[in-house]
mmCIF file of C-alpha atoms in Angstrom:
data_model
loop_
_atom_site.group_PDB
_atom_site.id
_atom_site.type_symbol
_atom_site.label_atom_id
_atom_site.label_comp_id
_atom_site.label_asym_id
_atom_site.label_seq_id
_atom_site.Cartn_x
_atom_site.Cartn_y
_atom_site.Cartn_z
ATOM 1 C CA MET A 1 -8.465 -23.648 1.483
ATOM 2 C CA SER A 2 -5.555 -25.028 3.258
ATOM 3 C CA ASP A 3 -3.586 -26.052 -0.856
ATOM 4 C CA HIS A 4 -3.956 -22.104 -1.422
ATOM 5 C CA ALA A 5 -0.984 -21.823 0.323
ATOM 6 C CA HIS A 6 0.178 -18.447 2.633
ATOM 7 C CA ASN A 7 2.792 -16.817 2.958
ATOM 8 C CA ALA A 8 3.143 -16.113 6.984
ATOM 9 C CA PRO A 9 6.255 -16.860 7.975
ATOM 10 C CA PRO A 10 7.347 -19.832 9.031
ATOM 11 C CA ASN A 11 5.410 -19.762 11.854
ATOM 12 C CA PRO A 12 3.868 -22.393 14.914
ATOM 13 C CA TYR A 13 1.750 -20.773 16.390
ATOM 14 C CA LEU A 14 -0.788 -20.301 13.970
ATOM 15 C CA GLU A 15 -3.176 -23.782 15.628
ATOM 16 C CA PRO A 16 -4.777 -23.178 18.642
ATOM 17 C CA ARG A 17 -3.115 -25.683 21.574
ATOM 18 C CA ARG A 18 -5.115 -25.435 24.836
ATOM 19 C CA THR A 19 -8.237 -27.478 26.124
ATOM 20 C CA GLN A 20 -11.435 -25.302 27.066
ATOM 21 C CA ALA A 21 -10.022 -25.050 31.309
ATOM 22 C CA GLU A 22 -6.821 -24.265 30.012
ATOM 23 C CA THR A 23 -8.556 -21.318 28.464
ATOM 24 C CA ARG A 24 -11.127 -20.777 30.926
ATOM 25 C CA ALA A 25 -7.809 -19.524 33.063
ATOM 26 C CA LEU A 26 -5.950 -18.066 30.816
ATOM 27 C CA GLU A 27 -8.865 -15.436 30.243
ATOM 28 C CA GLU A 28 -9.512 -15.287 34.138
ATOM 29 C CA ARG A 29 -5.649 -14.083 34.456
ATOM 30 C CA VAL A 30 -6.026 -11.419 31.987
ATOM 31 C CA ALA A 31 -8.489 -10.216 32.920
ATOM 32 C CA LYS A 32 -8.010 -9.828 36.425
ATOM 33 C CA LEU A 33 -4.446 -8.144 35.583
ATOM 34 C CA GLU A 34 -6.905 -5.820 33.290
ATOM 35 C CA GLN A 35 -8.922 -5.292 35.410
ATOM 36 C CA ALA A 36 -6.281 -4.388 37.973
ATOM 37 C CA LEU A 37 -4.269 -2.075 36.239
ATOM 38 C CA ILE A 38 -7.475 -0.025 35.231
ATOM 39 C CA GLU A 39 -8.411 0.351 38.937
ATOM 40 C CA LYS A 40 -5.037 1.453 39.568
ATOM 41 C CA GLY A 41 -5.732 4.089 36.215
ATOM 42 C CA ILE A 42 -2.552 2.735 34.382
ATOM 43 C CA VAL A 43 -4.564 2.283 31.929
ATOM 44 C CA SER A 44 -8.130 3.023 30.382
ATOM 45 C CA ARG A 45 -10.403 1.112 29.152
ATOM 46 C CA ASP A 46 -11.688 2.706 26.148
ATOM 47 C CA THR A 47 -7.195 2.839 24.990
ATOM 48 C CA LEU A 48 -7.493 -0.976 25.786
ATOM 49 C CA ASP A 49 -10.713 -1.455 23.560
ATOM 50 C CA HIS A 50 -9.258 0.878 20.262
ATOM 51 C CA VAL A 51 -6.086 -1.090 20.256
ATOM 52 C CA ALA A 52 -6.258 -4.783 19.088
ATOM 53 C CA GLU A 53 -8.197 -2.568 16.219
ATOM 54 C CA ILE A 54 -6.180 -0.848 15.418
ATOM 55 C CA TYR A 55 -4.194 -3.380 14.690
ATOM 56 C CA GLU A 56 -6.065 -5.700 13.162
ATOM 57 C CA ASN A 57 -7.096 -2.359 10.966
ATOM 58 C CA ASP A 58 -3.610 -1.249 9.773
ATOM 59 C CA ILE A 59 -0.504 -2.481 9.489
ATOM 60 C CA GLY A 60 1.493 -0.367 7.831
ATOM 61 C CA PRO A 61 1.628 -0.009 4.349
ATOM 62 C CA MET A 62 5.231 2.027 4.291
ATOM 63 C CA ASN A 63 7.621 -0.343 2.986
ATOM 64 C CA GLY A 64 5.407 0.132 -0.591
ATOM 65 C CA ALA A 65 4.955 3.787 -0.249
ATOM 66 C CA ARG A 66 8.699 3.236 0.350
ATOM 67 C CA VAL A 67 9.535 1.176 -2.880
ATOM 68 C CA VAL A 68 7.538 3.480 -4.858
ATOM 69 C CA ALA A 69 9.060 6.718 -3.829
ATOM 70 C CA ARG A 70 12.562 4.887 -5.296
ATOM 71 C CA ALA A 71 10.919 3.578 -8.759
ATOM 72 C CA TRP A 72 9.499 7.413 -8.908
ATOM 73 C CA THR A 73 12.824 8.797 -8.246
ATOM 74 C CA ASP A 74 15.607 6.432 -9.518
ATOM 75 C CA PRO A 75 14.501 5.365 -12.787
ATOM 76 C CA ALA A 76 17.305 2.610 -12.844
ATOM 77 C CA TYR A 77 15.364 1.481 -9.807
ATOM 78 C CA LYS A 78 12.701 1.341 -11.608
ATOM 79 C CA GLN A 79 13.465 -0.471 -14.483
ATOM 80 C CA ARG A 80 14.379 -3.102 -11.793
ATOM 81 C CA LEU A 81 11.515 -3.522 -9.884
ATOM 82 C CA LEU A 82 9.309 -3.992 -13.360
ATOM 83 C CA GLU A 83 11.861 -6.510 -14.578
ATOM 84 C CA ASN A 84 12.426 -8.329 -10.705
ATOM 85 C CA ALA A 85 9.954 -6.851 -8.230
ATOM 86 C CA THR A 86 10.675 -9.673 -6.291
ATOM 87 C CA ALA A 87 14.723 -9.023 -5.788
ATOM 88 C CA ALA A 88 14.660 -4.798 -6.002
ATOM 89 C CA ILE A 89 11.746 -4.625 -3.057
ATOM 90 C CA ALA A 90 14.930 -6.763 -1.710
ATOM 91 C CA GLU A 91 17.412 -4.791 -2.002
ATOM 92 C CA LEU A 92 15.660 -2.508 -0.142
ATOM 93 C CA GLY A 93 15.666 -4.423 2.736
ATOM 94 C CA TYR A 94 12.082 -5.740 2.560
ATOM 95 C CA SER A 95 11.602 -9.927 3.190
ATOM 96 C CA GLY A 96 9.575 -11.833 5.000
ATOM 97 C CA LEU A 97 7.996 -13.357 1.314
ATOM 98 C CA GLN A 98 7.858 -16.747 1.748
ATOM 99 C CA GLY A 99 8.474 -18.259 -2.521
ATOM 100 C CA GLU A 100 5.480 -15.939 -3.664
ATOM 101 C CA HIS A 101 7.262 -13.557 -6.613
ATOM 102 C CA MET A 102 5.444 -9.634 -6.428
ATOM 103 C CA VAL A 103 4.694 -8.389 -9.735
ATOM 104 C CA VAL A 104 4.208 -4.275 -10.004
ATOM 105 C CA VAL A 105 2.455 -3.174 -12.511
ATOM 106 C CA GLU A 106 2.681 0.214 -13.295
ATOM 107 C CA ASN A 107 -0.193 2.983 -14.178
ATOM 108 C CA SER A 108 -0.305 5.190 -17.188
ATOM 109 C CA ALA A 109 -2.288 8.095 -18.745
ATOM 110 C CA ASN A 110 -3.273 5.264 -20.558
ATOM 111 C CA VAL A 111 -4.046 2.308 -18.119
ATOM 112 C CA HIS A 112 -5.343 1.971 -15.137
ATOM 113 C CA ASN A 113 -4.065 -1.542 -12.873
ATOM 114 C CA VAL A 114 -6.242 -2.380 -10.115
ATOM 115 C CA VAL A 115 -5.364 -5.642 -7.936
ATOM 116 C CA VAL A 116 -7.630 -8.639 -6.346
ATOM 117 C CA CYS A 117 -7.294 -12.205 -5.186
ATOM 118 C CA THR A 118 -10.602 -13.411 -6.368
ATOM 119 C CA LEU A 119 -9.591 -16.870 -4.424
ATOM 120 C CA CYS A 120 -9.721 -15.797 -1.052
ATOM 121 C CA SER A 121 -7.772 -13.018 0.290
ATOM 122 C CA CYS A 122 -3.850 -12.965 -0.506
ATOM 123 C CA TYR A 123 -2.341 -9.487 -0.549
ATOM 124 C CA PRO A 124 1.639 -8.345 -0.422
ATOM 125 C CA TRP A 125 1.447 -8.571 3.314
ATOM 126 C CA PRO A 126 5.127 -7.655 3.287
ATOM 127 C CA VAL A 127 5.127 -3.594 1.890
ATOM 128 C CA LEU A 128 1.459 -3.006 1.984
ATOM 129 C CA GLY A 129 0.622 -4.308 5.317
ATOM 130 C CA LEU A 130 -2.880 -6.246 6.619
ATOM 131 C CA PRO A 131 -5.993 -5.615 3.884
ATOM 132 C CA PRO A 132 -8.197 -3.261 4.416
ATOM 133 C CA THR A 133 -11.429 -5.402 4.967
ATOM 134 C CA TRP A 134 -13.112 -4.156 2.408
ATOM 135 C CA TYR A 135 -10.403 -6.459 0.094
ATOM 136 C CA LYS A 136 -11.454 -9.454 1.891
ATOM 137 C CA SER A 137 -14.927 -8.741 1.026
ATOM 138 C CA PRO A 138 -16.441 -10.881 -1.862
ATOM 139 C CA PRO A 139 -18.101 -8.471 -3.066
ATOM 140 C CA TYR A 140 -14.903 -6.813 -4.166
ATOM 141 C CA ARG A 141 -12.925 -10.128 -5.260
ATOM 142 C CA SER A 142 -16.359 -10.508 -7.424
ATOM 143 C CA ARG A 143 -17.620 -7.727 -8.972
ATOM 144 C CA VAL A 144 -13.763 -6.135 -9.678
ATOM 145 C CA VAL A 145 -13.644 -8.797 -11.852
ATOM 146 C CA ILE A 146 -17.159 -8.023 -14.042
ATOM 147 C CA ASP A 147 -17.090 -4.563 -13.816
ATOM 148 C CA PRO A 148 -13.810 -2.725 -12.042
ATOM 149 C CA ARG A 149 -15.107 1.114 -13.486
ATOM 150 C CA GLY A 150 -18.140 0.550 -11.807
ATOM 151 C CA VAL A 151 -16.348 -1.073 -8.503
ATOM 152 C CA LEU A 152 -13.927 1.668 -8.183
ATOM 153 C CA ALA A 153 -16.179 4.343 -8.821
ATOM 154 C CA GLU A 154 -17.998 3.679 -6.009
ATOM 155 C CA LEU A 155 -14.856 3.167 -4.519
ATOM 156 C CA GLY A 156 -14.178 6.886 -5.421
ATOM 157 C CA LEU A 157 -11.725 6.276 -8.348
ATOM 158 C CA ASP A 158 -13.424 8.014 -11.271
ATOM 159 C CA LEU A 159 -11.523 6.728 -14.670
ATOM 160 C CA PRO A 160 -12.154 8.473 -18.274
ATOM 161 C CA ALA A 161 -13.507 6.018 -20.548
ATOM 162 C CA ASP A 162 -10.754 6.083 -22.277
ATOM 163 C CA ILE A 163 -8.106 5.141 -19.971
ATOM 164 C CA GLU A 164 -7.805 0.680 -19.745
ATOM 165 C CA VAL A 165 -8.126 -1.259 -16.418
ATOM 166 C CA ARG A 166 -5.881 -3.771 -16.314
ATOM 167 C CA VAL A 167 -7.498 -5.980 -12.959
ATOM 168 C CA TRP A 168 -4.269 -8.371 -11.883
ATOM 169 C CA ASP A 169 -5.862 -11.546 -9.761
ATOM 170 C CA SER A 170 -3.364 -12.438 -6.940
ATOM 171 C CA SER A 171 -2.537 -15.653 -6.459
ATOM 172 C CA ALA A 172 -0.439 -18.322 -3.855
ATOM 173 C CA GLU A 173 2.653 -17.604 -5.966
ATOM 174 C CA ILE A 174 2.179 -14.034 -7.266
ATOM 175 C CA ARG A 175 1.411 -10.984 -5.712
ATOM 176 C CA TYR A 176 1.121 -7.856 -7.220
ATOM 177 C CA LEU A 177 1.768 -4.573 -6.034
ATOM 178 C CA VAL A 178 0.758 -1.350 -8.205
ATOM 179 C CA LEU A 179 3.173 1.326 -9.600
ATOM 180 C CA PRO A 180 0.119 5.067 -9.078
ATOM 181 C CA GLU A 181 1.743 7.560 -11.314
ATOM 182 C CA ARG A 182 3.492 10.640 -9.660
ATOM 183 C CA PRO A 183 1.384 13.064 -9.227
ATOM 184 C CA ARG A 184 2.066 16.670 -11.029
ATOM 185 C CA GLY A 185 3.437 19.264 -8.883
ATOM 186 C CA THR A 186 6.013 17.671 -6.768
ATOM 187 C CA GLU A 187 8.877 17.966 -8.739
ATOM 188 C CA SER A 188 10.644 19.080 -6.625
ATOM 189 C CA SER A 189 9.679 16.969 -3.228
ATOM 190 C CA SER A 190 11.931 14.562 -2.048
ATOM 191 C CA GLU A 191 11.938 10.362 -1.984
ATOM 192 C CA ALA A 192 10.951 10.620 1.477
ATOM 193 C CA GLU A 193 8.311 12.958 1.010
ATOM 194 C CA LEU A 194 6.597 11.138 -2.371
ATOM 195 C CA ALA A 195 6.916 8.085 -0.087
ATOM 196 C CA ALA A 196 4.160 9.601 2.150
ATOM 197 C CA LEU A 197 1.906 10.601 -0.427
ATOM 198 C CA VAL A 198 1.634 7.177 -1.423
ATOM 199 C CA THR A 199 -2.026 5.155 0.031
ATOM 200 C CA ARG A 200 -2.314 1.277 0.520
ATOM 201 C CA ASP A 201 -5.241 2.224 -1.591
ATOM 202 C CA ALA A 202 -3.255 3.796 -4.444
ATOM 203 C CA MET A 203 -0.682 0.664 -4.072
ATOM 204 C CA ILE A 204 -4.342 -1.180 -4.781
ATOM 205 C CA GLY A 205 -5.252 0.289 -7.485
ATOM 206 C CA VAL A 206 -8.207 1.535 -6.265
ATOM 207 C CA ALA A 207 -7.042 5.175 -5.589
ATOM 208 C CA LYS A 208 -4.902 7.294 -7.311
ATOM 209 C CA VAL A 209 -1.884 8.953 -4.998
ATOM 210 C CA GLU A 210 -2.576 12.996 -4.739
ATOM 211 C CA ALA A 211 0.161 15.689 -4.482
ATOM 212 C CA MET B 1 -5.053 12.350 9.673
ATOM 213 C CA SER B 2 -4.942 12.126 13.368
ATOM 214 C CA GLU B 3 -5.822 8.948 13.109
ATOM 215 C CA ARG B 4 -4.112 6.448 15.161
ATOM 216 C CA ARG B 5 -1.866 3.937 13.459
ATOM 217 C CA ALA B 6 0.219 0.617 14.115
ATOM 218 C CA ASP B 7 3.687 0.793 15.340
ATOM 219 C CA PRO B 8 5.918 -1.113 12.628
ATOM 220 C CA GLU B 9 8.129 -1.641 15.661
ATOM 221 C CA ILE B 10 5.500 -3.920 17.214
ATOM 222 C CA ALA B 11 3.483 -4.859 14.280
ATOM 223 C CA GLU B 12 7.143 -6.449 11.923
ATOM 224 C CA MET B 13 8.424 -7.156 15.128
ATOM 225 C CA PRO B 14 11.600 -9.874 13.119
ATOM 226 C CA GLY B 15 12.602 -13.416 14.402
ATOM 227 C CA PRO B 16 11.320 -15.525 16.265
ATOM 228 C CA GLY B 17 8.583 -12.738 18.196
ATOM 229 C CA ALA B 18 7.309 -11.320 15.565
ATOM 230 C CA LEU B 19 3.061 -11.978 14.836
ATOM 231 C CA PRO B 20 1.640 -14.905 13.996
ATOM 232 C CA ARG B 21 0.464 -14.338 11.096
ATOM 233 C CA LYS B 22 -2.288 -15.229 8.085
ATOM 234 C CA SER B 23 -2.277 -13.774 4.958
ATOM 235 C CA GLY B 24 -1.358 -10.567 7.022
ATOM 236 C CA GLU B 25 -3.576 -10.888 9.526
ATOM 237 C CA LEU B 26 -3.306 -11.198 12.842
ATOM 238 C CA VAL B 27 -3.823 -14.413 14.385
ATOM 239 C CA PHE B 28 -5.864 -14.153 17.581
ATOM 240 C CA HIS B 29 -7.674 -17.659 18.153
ATOM 241 C CA HIS B 30 -9.413 -16.274 21.725
ATOM 242 C CA GLU B 31 -10.756 -12.832 22.996
ATOM 243 C CA TRP B 32 -8.214 -13.217 25.958
ATOM 244 C CA GLU B 33 -5.253 -13.055 23.650
ATOM 245 C CA ARG B 34 -6.748 -10.159 22.334
ATOM 246 C CA ARG B 35 -7.133 -8.542 25.131
ATOM 247 C CA ALA B 36 -3.663 -10.005 26.579
ATOM 248 C CA PHE B 37 -1.946 -8.271 23.097
ATOM 249 C CA ALA B 38 -4.219 -4.344 23.465
ATOM 250 C CA LEU B 39 -2.690 -4.542 27.113
ATOM 251 C CA ALA B 40 1.232 -5.125 26.332
ATOM 252 C CA ILE B 41 0.224 -2.267 23.417
ATOM 253 C CA ALA B 42 -1.315 0.112 25.315
ATOM 254 C CA LEU B 43 1.201 0.083 28.396
ATOM 255 C CA CYS B 44 3.989 0.124 25.998
ATOM 256 C CA GLU B 45 1.698 3.358 24.405
ATOM 257 C CA GLN B 46 1.455 5.168 27.778
ATOM 258 C CA GLY B 47 5.392 5.623 28.628
ATOM 259 C CA HIS B 48 5.203 2.372 31.006
ATOM 260 C CA TYR B 49 8.061 -0.045 29.804
ATOM 261 C CA ASP B 50 10.092 0.718 25.872
ATOM 262 C CA TRP B 51 8.803 -2.081 23.875
ATOM 263 C CA ASP B 52 12.220 -3.139 23.693
ATOM 264 C CA GLU B 53 11.793 -4.643 27.557
ATOM 265 C CA PHE B 54 8.919 -6.236 26.801
ATOM 266 C CA ARG B 55 10.410 -7.877 23.100
ATOM 267 C CA GLU B 56 13.281 -9.325 25.341
ATOM 268 C CA HIS B 57 11.073 -10.526 28.116
ATOM 269 C CA LEU B 58 9.543 -12.254 24.807
ATOM 270 C CA ILE B 59 12.402 -14.057 23.112
ATOM 271 C CA ALA B 60 13.568 -15.319 26.264
ATOM 272 C CA SER B 61 10.106 -16.964 26.881
ATOM 273 C CA ILE B 62 9.651 -18.264 23.372
ATOM 274 C CA ALA B 63 13.215 -19.341 23.959
ATOM 275 C CA ALA B 64 13.060 -21.248 27.079
ATOM 276 C CA ALA B 65 9.917 -23.269 25.306
ATOM 277 C CA GLY B 66 12.736 -24.147 22.819
ATOM 278 C CA GLU B 67 10.363 -24.765 20.268
ATOM 279 C CA THR B 68 11.336 -23.139 17.286
ATOM 280 C CA PRO B 69 9.506 -23.038 13.700
ATOM 281 C CA GLU B 70 11.560 -25.976 12.269
ATOM 282 C CA THR B 71 10.116 -28.206 15.486
ATOM 283 C CA PRO B 72 6.776 -27.388 16.129
ATOM 284 C CA ASN B 73 5.810 -28.755 19.826
ATOM 285 C CA PRO B 74 1.931 -28.211 20.313
ATOM 286 C CA ALA B 75 2.630 -29.086 23.911
ATOM 287 C CA ALA B 76 4.854 -25.931 23.850
ATOM 288 C CA PRO B 77 3.039 -23.034 25.393
ATOM 289 C CA GLY B 78 0.761 -21.080 21.936
ATOM 290 C CA TYR B 79 2.901 -17.251 21.349
ATOM 291 C CA TYR B 80 0.399 -15.348 23.657
ATOM 292 C CA GLU B 81 1.086 -17.468 26.848
ATOM 293 C CA HIS B 82 4.430 -16.433 26.143
ATOM 294 C CA TRP B 83 3.554 -12.743 26.101
ATOM 295 C CA LEU B 84 1.200 -13.220 28.748
ATOM 296 C CA ARG B 85 4.026 -13.857 30.983
ATOM 297 C CA SER B 86 6.452 -11.302 29.154
ATOM 298 C CA LEU B 87 4.072 -8.837 30.269
ATOM 299 C CA GLU B 88 3.903 -10.363 33.261
ATOM 300 C CA ARG B 89 7.162 -10.060 33.813
ATOM 301 C CA THR B 90 7.883 -6.923 32.292
ATOM 302 C CA LEU B 91 5.295 -5.497 34.845
ATOM 303 C CA ALA B 92 6.679 -7.162 37.933
ATOM 304 C CA ALA B 93 10.077 -5.608 36.691
ATOM 305 C CA LYS B 94 8.152 -1.532 36.714
ATOM 306 C CA GLY B 95 7.062 -3.127 40.331
ATOM 307 C CA LEU B 96 3.239 -2.493 38.282
ATOM 308 C CA LEU B 97 2.566 -6.399 38.616
ATOM 309 C CA PRO B 98 -0.816 -5.786 40.761
ATOM 310 C CA GLY B 99 -0.108 -8.399 43.682
#
């Protein structure tokens, strides 16, 4: 899958570079440090066990939420976003895309959009952070194309039969972001309050935004 | 809602100190890298230093190795070797580095 070029900024550290013996020495150095800090009561084992997991599972989708909230509150911005999402997202200062284009697809009363990467796990990470584990799972990647309604229902989103479901397959070149419907009852909410309502799942298209 | 979240100041560090990521996911080659990662963040979260203090050491260590994205050098220290060295320096500056 190496020709399916990915998206991290050019980073020289993506391949391992140490021999087994060197790795063992580093392991020991970390283990010693960790143990000494725990013994001194400076850090707890429990905290350490959770940190990496948190960062591996959640690198916040706040950038995308701000894009959505701006689109809900600024019609001119929304138009630019739907016409050229890459540029409109960059306007808010979010970069990190490496030549991939962002495309924003809008949900409405009649249309629901959902995003997948059937080939691997392409994902608009500069705006959504880390992909959730299920996004990368073979069942989601294959089944959401064949039976989007069934998969969405399993994920807790029951869509009425008269709503058209559109599935967007991400690639190395194009990353999709769903612009969810603004929830009712938020007419007087500020942009920041709205951004706080927007979830990662809503921007992938497997949930709605709740007020 | 009390779920702990990643701190964007760390997760989205810009520039040469940026976390190595593939498809947005963190890249750890060995378990010691994940443990060093956790140590630096946990100690910061517990208030032993500000993230900027750690980050300055990290950037300085990477700069000293002379490696850039344009001139990769596999013989130079890897990212988490810089990370570990920076953690040790940060702790030493605080008098917290165990002898």
